[in-house]
Structure formats: structure tokens, C-alpha cells
């Protein structure tokens, strides 16, 4: 496992297998809802990622692996020829600017609405348990509905959707993929006992609840070398009405199963978009000790915390989320310890270039 010894490591190259990154700064996946008709990335999206290509690694906004996986309007997919072509424009631009980019593979499960589903169907989930919250649809924010529990016979099709998405990601020119198993979406719903009350081979004990994630991971690994595969987890987060009665043994098991299987474990430390300390008496970075590979730390990292974390060897890579939205040249600003642009939260989701590609650089 690589070890950091000096603060400058934040800005130094990182190598794992044949994956070579210019620095240890990662742009976290950030939903922006700017996709065109057909959930296809357009020219604005090309420019958005090109501007931020100085990151050691970009991880794209979450992209649905199938029409059923969609939970928000104007989010991109990676299941159609048009989407592959749209993403190819993005990856070509990032590579021309000297960057590397993974795509985040996504199925939202119950965090959706019939207005977003094929033929107005109910969203699917491990169990027919409604999440408290709203869905972002063409009608605005609408209350979530009770999902339909997936049949046992449907689960191989879910795995196949991820494998096909991984193949499409290669065709679109990505440098790797990240499996989104965090923030209360489908794979996270299977992991947690608040949302998974199945009595078959995918419910009950920890091993059963982790089964779908590991099957998806193995399917993706048939397409990509392990250094090019990341999995994102949020073990202490309750985002999207998710939780588990005993998260430490659950996610310790998951991290141990992923250790040696994949190259990168992307951990949201603490509450998604909230405090690192969740008040449960659990260290936010507890997964680090259970994963022998590249540990990508995320959530509330400042320049100082990132430098200290790398210098102490507590991570190999650091992800920054919202700071990258308002600062396309975040890497250079961090290098110089320069002031950051303020984020315009009113432009986060949907809209045009305002608040998307028009933030100034130094």
C-alpha cells in the first residue's frame, strides 16, 4: 500500500498498477442535472469536465445503468448508443486536457417515482418499504412512493445491467468505473437492514445483504482490471432515509470482501454532506483499517485536513466535492492556498451554463 510522508504528496503523482494520476486530488461525483433529451451528456457537460481536468482523477456524476435506475430528471445514463457517444465527447475533452476520468455507475432503487420510470412503473427496492423524501421530476419535487420489491429472478438482470454499463463505459473512453453503493441508493438499500427485510439469499444476515454488491462488483471486474474499479460506500450516513442497526460489522465485512478485489475504496466519512462525527462513537474513517488498497477519503476535507491525512498515511487519495463546482481550477488554488470562489447553491441542479461552466479561474 502506498504511504505518504510529506505534505507535498497532495500534489504529487500517484500510481496503482497501470493507473497513473497527476496528483492525489479527486473530483467527487456531483449530480448537476444538465443532461439533454435521452439523458445524453451535451456540449455544456463536455466543457464542465474539461475545465476540471487538472484533478488527478475526475469521477463523473452518477449515471444510471438502465432506464429503471433513474431517479432524477436530466441525469445522464450509460445504457444507450447516444449516451455512449455523448460521454465519448466528454472523455476525449478530458484526455486532451491531460486528465483521467471514471464514470459512476448508478441505480437509485426506491429513490425514484413512477413519473421517472418506464411506463410509469413503481420504482424497485429490496423490500416494499417507502423512504421518506421527495423525487426531482418534471413536475418538481414530489413525494416518494412505496416501491415494489424485486423478485429473486430479477436480480441477475440487475447484475447484467451493471456489467453492460461497464462495457459501455469502456466504449465511451472512460479510464475506469466507480460502483455507487452509497447514499441510500439500490446497492446501499440491499446492504442496510432498515431497507432490506428480505428472507431469501439476499436478505437477513450480513453476507446475504452484501451479496448483490459483490455480484455486481465481480461482473464489473470481468470488464475492467481491479485498479480501474472503485466502490463508493457511506457506512455512517443516513442520507435518503437509510440506516443500519449495526453498521460496523456490516461495513467491515464489505470492506474486507472488497479488499484485494478492487483497486479503490471511496468512503464517505460521516454523514453525506454533513458532519464527519455522527455522534455514534464510530471513527469516520474506520473502513481504512479493513481495506488493503487505495483508500479514497471524502467528506468535509479542507486543504489542511487533506494534507494532514495524506502525511499521516490515513489515505492515498482525497476527494473534494462542492469546492470543485465553484472552482474549476481547485487544484491550483489548493496548491497556492488561494481563496476559493463561493458556491451559488441556486444553480446546483438544472439550468444552463450559469453556475455550471462560468465560474472564474485565478
mmCIF file of N, CA and C in Angstrom, residues 191-245:
data_model
loop_
_atom_site.group_PDB
_atom_site.id
_atom_site.type_symbol
_atom_site.label_atom_id
_atom_site.label_comp_id
_atom_site.label_asym_id
_atom_site.label_seq_id
_atom_site.Cartn_x
_atom_site.Cartn_y
_atom_site.Cartn_z
ATOM 1 N N UNK A 191 -27.754 -3.424 1.342
ATOM 2 C CA UNK A 191 -26.826 -3.601 2.451
ATOM 3 C C UNK A 191 -27.476 -3.376 3.816
ATOM 4 N N UNK A 192 -28.367 -2.407 3.924
ATOM 5 C CA UNK A 192 -28.833 -1.932 5.232
ATOM 6 C C UNK A 192 -30.121 -2.640 5.663
ATOM 7 N N UNK A 193 -30.198 -2.938 6.940
ATOM 8 C CA UNK A 193 -31.370 -3.683 7.416
ATOM 9 C C UNK A 193 -32.608 -2.818 7.608
ATOM 10 N N UNK A 194 -32.464 -1.490 7.556
ATOM 11 C CA UNK A 194 -33.658 -0.642 7.608
ATOM 12 C C UNK A 194 -34.460 -0.754 6.319
ATOM 13 N N UNK A 195 -33.785 -0.980 5.194
ATOM 14 C CA UNK A 195 -34.454 -1.033 3.894
ATOM 15 C C UNK A 195 -34.534 -2.440 3.322
ATOM 16 N N UNK A 196 -33.736 -3.366 3.846
ATOM 17 C CA UNK A 196 -33.724 -4.746 3.346
ATOM 18 C C UNK A 196 -34.288 -5.669 4.413
ATOM 19 N N UNK A 197 -35.507 -6.136 4.186
ATOM 20 C CA UNK A 197 -36.147 -7.087 5.097
ATOM 21 C C UNK A 197 -36.527 -8.369 4.355
ATOM 22 N N UNK A 198 -35.696 -8.734 3.389
ATOM 23 C CA UNK A 198 -35.924 -9.950 2.615
ATOM 24 C C UNK A 198 -35.627 -11.181 3.472
ATOM 25 N N UNK A 199 -36.186 -12.312 3.060
ATOM 26 C CA UNK A 199 -35.937 -13.572 3.759
ATOM 27 C C UNK A 199 -35.277 -14.604 2.851
ATOM 28 N N UNK A 200 -34.805 -14.156 1.668
ATOM 29 C CA UNK A 200 -34.148 -15.079 0.746
ATOM 30 C C UNK A 200 -32.636 -14.912 0.845
ATOM 31 N N UNK A 201 -31.914 -15.327 -0.182
ATOM 32 C CA UNK A 201 -30.447 -15.311 -0.161
ATOM 33 C C UNK A 201 -29.864 -13.909 -0.213
ATOM 34 N N UNK A 202 -30.697 -12.887 -0.393
ATOM 35 C CA UNK A 202 -30.227 -11.501 -0.453
ATOM 36 C C UNK A 202 -30.707 -10.671 0.735
ATOM 37 N N UNK A 203 -31.174 -11.334 1.777
ATOM 38 C CA UNK A 203 -31.640 -10.642 2.969
ATOM 39 C C UNK A 203 -31.292 -11.412 4.223
ATOM 40 N N UNK A 204 -31.474 -10.746 5.363
ATOM 41 C CA UNK A 204 -31.176 -11.399 6.633
ATOM 42 C C UNK A 204 -29.794 -11.054 7.127
ATOM 43 N N UNK A 205 -28.879 -12.026 7.110
ATOM 44 C CA UNK A 205 -27.525 -11.824 7.624
ATOM 45 C C UNK A 205 -26.687 -10.913 6.746
ATOM 46 N N UNK A 206 -25.556 -10.504 7.302
ATOM 47 C CA UNK A 206 -24.653 -9.579 6.608
ATOM 48 C C UNK A 206 -24.214 -10.134 5.261
ATOM 49 N N UNK A 207 -23.806 -11.402 5.232
ATOM 50 C CA UNK A 207 -23.318 -11.975 3.978
ATOM 51 C C UNK A 207 -24.388 -11.929 2.896
ATOM 52 N N UNK A 208 -25.619 -12.190 3.259
ATOM 53 C CA UNK A 208 -26.701 -12.158 2.275
ATOM 54 C C UNK A 208 -26.969 -10.738 1.791
ATOM 55 N N UNK A 209 -26.970 -9.789 2.716
ATOM 56 C CA UNK A 209 -27.264 -8.408 2.306
ATOM 57 C C UNK A 209 -26.147 -7.822 1.436
ATOM 58 N N UNK A 210 -24.934 -8.317 1.598
ATOM 59 C CA UNK A 210 -23.813 -7.838 0.773
ATOM 60 C C UNK A 210 -23.713 -8.566 -0.560
ATOM 61 N N UNK A 211 -24.517 -9.602 -0.752
ATOM 62 C CA UNK A 211 -24.373 -10.460 -1.919
ATOM 63 C C UNK A 211 -24.533 -9.713 -3.246
ATOM 64 N N UNK A 212 -25.544 -8.860 -3.349
ATOM 65 C CA UNK A 212 -25.779 -8.181 -4.627
ATOM 66 C C UNK A 212 -24.621 -7.254 -4.974
ATOM 67 N N UNK A 213 -24.132 -6.486 -4.013
ATOM 68 C CA UNK A 213 -22.997 -5.613 -4.278
ATOM 69 C C UNK A 213 -21.794 -6.414 -4.762
ATOM 70 N N UNK A 214 -21.503 -7.530 -4.136
ATOM 71 C CA UNK A 214 -20.336 -8.313 -4.530
ATOM 72 C C UNK A 214 -20.539 -8.960 -5.891
ATOM 73 N N UNK A 215 -21.763 -9.374 -6.197
ATOM 74 C CA UNK A 215 -22.034 -9.924 -7.538
ATOM 75 C C UNK A 215 -21.880 -8.847 -8.601
ATOM 76 N N UNK A 216 -22.372 -7.653 -8.315
ATOM 77 C CA UNK A 216 -22.197 -6.542 -9.255
ATOM 78 C C UNK A 216 -20.716 -6.233 -9.443
ATOM 79 N N UNK A 217 -19.977 -6.197 -8.344
ATOM 80 C CA UNK A 217 -18.548 -5.901 -8.412
ATOM 81 C C UNK A 217 -17.821 -6.940 -9.254
ATOM 82 N N UNK A 218 -18.114 -8.211 -9.041
ATOM 83 C CA UNK A 218 -17.455 -9.263 -9.807
ATOM 84 C C UNK A 218 -17.803 -9.168 -11.290
ATOM 85 N N UNK A 219 -19.026 -8.778 -11.604
ATOM 86 C CA UNK A 219 -19.418 -8.617 -13.005
ATOM 87 C C UNK A 219 -18.642 -7.479 -13.657
ATOM 88 N N UNK A 220 -18.474 -6.378 -12.942
ATOM 89 C CA UNK A 220 -17.713 -5.245 -13.472
ATOM 90 C C UNK A 220 -16.242 -5.618 -13.643
ATOM 91 N N UNK A 221 -15.722 -6.443 -12.734
ATOM 92 C CA UNK A 221 -14.327 -6.873 -12.812
ATOM 93 C C UNK A 221 -14.077 -7.818 -13.987
ATOM 94 N N UNK A 222 -15.121 -8.344 -14.593
ATOM 95 C CA UNK A 222 -14.957 -9.106 -15.826
ATOM 96 C C UNK A 222 -14.629 -8.196 -17.000
ATOM 97 N N UNK A 223 -14.888 -6.894 -16.822
ATOM 98 C CA UNK A 223 -14.688 -5.915 -17.891
ATOM 99 C C UNK A 223 -13.444 -5.065 -17.647
ATOM 100 N N UNK A 224 -13.195 -4.703 -16.384
ATOM 101 C CA UNK A 224 -12.127 -3.782 -16.026
ATOM 102 C C UNK A 224 -11.144 -4.443 -15.064
ATOM 103 N N UNK A 225 -9.849 -4.098 -15.193
ATOM 104 C CA UNK A 225 -8.844 -4.513 -14.219
ATOM 105 C C UNK A 225 -9.163 -3.880 -12.872
ATOM 106 N N UNK A 226 -8.751 -4.540 -11.789
ATOM 107 C CA UNK A 226 -9.176 -4.092 -10.463
ATOM 108 C C UNK A 226 -8.698 -2.681 -10.146
ATOM 109 N N UNK A 227 -7.528 -2.258 -10.667
ATOM 110 C CA UNK A 227 -7.047 -0.895 -10.410
ATOM 111 C C UNK A 227 -7.968 0.155 -11.002
ATOM 112 N N UNK A 228 -8.801 -0.262 -11.961
ATOM 113 C CA UNK A 228 -9.709 0.659 -12.642
ATOM 114 C C UNK A 228 -11.135 0.582 -12.100
ATOM 115 N N UNK A 229 -11.305 -0.083 -10.964
ATOM 116 C CA UNK A 229 -12.632 -0.243 -10.364
ATOM 117 C C UNK A 229 -12.620 0.322 -8.952
ATOM 118 N N UNK A 230 -13.569 1.212 -8.678
ATOM 119 C CA UNK A 230 -13.791 1.761 -7.336
ATOM 120 C C UNK A 230 -15.195 1.396 -6.880
ATOM 121 N N UNK A 231 -15.366 1.331 -5.572
ATOM 122 C CA UNK A 231 -16.700 1.191 -4.973
ATOM 123 C C UNK A 231 -16.852 2.306 -3.953
ATOM 124 N N UNK A 232 -18.008 2.978 -3.999
ATOM 125 C CA UNK A 232 -18.277 4.063 -3.053
ATOM 126 C C UNK A 232 -19.230 3.574 -1.971
ATOM 127 N N UNK A 233 -18.849 3.792 -0.711
ATOM 128 C CA UNK A 233 -19.649 3.413 0.449
ATOM 129 C C UNK A 233 -19.857 4.622 1.347
ATOM 130 N N UNK A 234 -20.972 4.610 2.092
ATOM 131 C CA UNK A 234 -21.249 5.676 3.070
ATOM 132 C C UNK A 234 -21.754 5.021 4.353
ATOM 133 N N UNK A 235 -20.881 4.331 5.084
ATOM 134 C CA UNK A 235 -21.340 3.434 6.156
ATOM 135 C C UNK A 235 -22.058 4.098 7.308
ATOM 136 N N UNK A 236 -21.795 5.384 7.569
ATOM 137 C CA UNK A 236 -22.401 6.050 8.720
ATOM 138 C C UNK A 236 -23.448 7.079 8.312
ATOM 139 N N UNK A 237 -23.752 7.152 7.032
ATOM 140 C CA UNK A 237 -24.694 8.158 6.550
ATOM 141 C C UNK A 237 -26.125 7.646 6.607
ATOM 142 N N UNK A 238 -27.052 8.557 6.866
ATOM 143 C CA UNK A 238 -28.481 8.228 6.832
ATOM 144 C C UNK A 238 -29.189 8.954 5.686
ATOM 145 N N UNK A 239 -28.421 9.430 4.723
ATOM 146 C CA UNK A 239 -28.970 10.150 3.572
ATOM 147 C C UNK A 239 -29.964 9.266 2.828
ATOM 148 N N UNK A 240 -31.065 9.863 2.371
ATOM 149 C CA UNK A 240 -32.137 9.141 1.678
ATOM 150 C C UNK A 240 -32.801 8.099 2.576
ATOM 151 N N UNK A 241 -32.918 8.438 3.875
ATOM 152 C CA UNK A 241 -33.669 7.617 4.821
ATOM 153 C C UNK A 241 -33.113 6.194 4.908
ATOM 154 N N UNK A 242 -31.781 6.100 4.933
ATOM 155 C CA UNK A 242 -31.122 4.796 5.010
ATOM 156 C C UNK A 242 -30.449 4.672 6.369
ATOM 157 N N UNK A 243 -30.342 3.452 6.882
ATOM 158 C CA UNK A 243 -29.601 3.241 8.130
ATOM 159 C C UNK A 243 -29.450 1.741 8.339
ATOM 160 N N UNK A 244 -28.602 1.405 9.302
ATOM 161 C CA UNK A 244 -28.431 0.007 9.685
ATOM 162 C C UNK A 244 -28.309 -0.061 11.197
ATOM 163 N N UNK A 245 -28.837 -1.121 11.775
ATOM 164 C CA UNK A 245 -28.835 -1.249 13.225
ATOM 165 C C UNK A 245 -27.440 -1.478 13.795
#
